[in-house]
Amino acid sequence: MFTRLIKFVLFLAILIVIAITGAYYYLQHFAQQKIQLTANQQLFTVERGMSITRLAAQMQSQKLLENAKPLPYLLQFEPDLRHIKSGTYQLTPDMTVHDFLTLLNSGKEIQLSIQFVEGSRAKDWLIKLQSQPDIKKVLTDDLTLAQIAEEIGLKGQSLEGWLYPDTYHYTPNSTDLDILKRAYQRMNNELQTIWLTRDENLPYQSPYELLIMASIIEKETGLRDERSLVASVFVNRLKRKMKLQTDPTVIYGMGDRYDGNIRRRDLTDKNSYNTYVIDGLPPTPIAMPSKASLLAAAHPAQTSYLFFVADGRGGHVFSTNLNSHNQAVQAYLKIIRSQQAR
């Protein structure tokens, strides 16, 4: 009787070992099975608090696997893969179930990016943010630039000029407000650092005035070597109490009325951005300046230039007096007429 019992226990143990071994190899085969991707199925989102059973159901509903039911059992054999983190992940071709679980355990969410170029305006940023489907929208269309500025921590000023142009990386469902806060902090940090190292005897009363100047420089030239020369013209004019007379500020003041042309009546229009009419700087920046323009505003070239005009070849001609400037203007107009006649 005792011998029979021992034999039965041994037989049962062997069956259990065989079953466990079979299950192990089956689950290892399952772990090496490749998930199925389509052109439109490249992302997978794990919600916060998602259970393993629900994870398997989601994999199956998204047709990553024909049968994902063995997943909870696989994780019993490999408990180190149970630490799945919420987020949105980028799936890749030839990824196995094991690779998939390893990715979800790593927490390395997909990094998306959005680029904002120097010289763009606040409204351009808001339009671009609205067009990104992976960015969560918390800023409503009825908010003014001043109200949005308050939302990012900027009190009593327009949003214009305060966002640092760059490429920003984010994960899906990041908010538009989060991205704007990052861009503001970056600009504020850059501005404060540059302000502390600025040249002496500049005609700015605050970092904000330097920011305004940098935005004008940004819109006047895209050539890095010219920025400090453009800055020198405006600094010289401010010191001499001359009006800046810069077209980009006129264009900004025109708003949606601007159709590509500036007419004589636009140059005499009495608005706070028309630097042909007002003295000194406009009340706010007119664009988002680059670091190069901030540095140019803080360290203008030492020149006697008071005027500049396009040279028709992508750069500018700088002059110290009105007579030379008028000659440069005529030369520019001659080039334009020649180009139009071709």
PDB file of C-alpha atoms in Angstrom, residues 33-39 41-42 59 62-67 91-97:
ATOM      1  CA  GLN A  33       5.833  35.411 -31.322  1.00  0.00           C
ATOM      2  CA  LYS A  34       5.954  38.587 -33.398  1.00  0.00           C
ATOM      3  CA  ILE A  35       3.252  41.174 -32.918  1.00  0.00           C
ATOM      4  CA  GLN A  36       1.353  42.196 -36.021  1.00  0.00           C
ATOM      5  CA  LEU A  37       1.675  45.795 -37.171  1.00  0.00           C
ATOM      6  CA  THR A  38      -0.090  47.692 -39.912  1.00  0.00           C
ATOM      7  CA  ALA A  39       0.878  51.024 -41.446  1.00  0.00           C
ATOM      8  CA  GLN A  41      -0.905  50.841 -36.051  1.00  0.00           C
ATOM      9  CA  GLN A  42       2.441  52.105 -34.812  1.00  0.00           C
ATOM     10  CA  MET A  59      -3.496  43.830 -27.572  1.00  0.00           C
ATOM     11  CA  GLN A  62      -5.925  46.180 -31.632  1.00  0.00           C
ATOM     12  CA  LYS A  63      -5.057  42.955 -33.507  1.00  0.00           C
ATOM     13  CA  LEU A  64      -1.452  42.924 -32.378  1.00  0.00           C
ATOM     14  CA  LEU A  65      -2.000  39.246 -31.578  1.00  0.00           C
ATOM     15  CA  GLU A  66      -4.657  36.800 -32.678  1.00  0.00           C
ATOM     16  CA  ASN A  67      -4.686  35.344 -29.166  1.00  0.00           C
ATOM     17  CA  LEU A  91       6.046  49.889 -31.867  1.00  0.00           C
ATOM     18  CA  THR A  92       8.554  48.617 -34.405  1.00  0.00           C
ATOM     19  CA  PRO A  93       8.485  45.923 -37.108  1.00  0.00           C
ATOM     20  CA  ASP A  94       9.675  42.450 -36.070  1.00  0.00           C
ATOM     21  CA  MET A  95       8.960  43.233 -32.402  1.00  0.00           C
ATOM     22  CA  THR A  96       8.219  40.099 -30.372  1.00  0.00           C
ATOM     23  CA  VAL A  97       5.845  39.858 -27.422  1.00  0.00           C
TER      24      VAL A  97
END
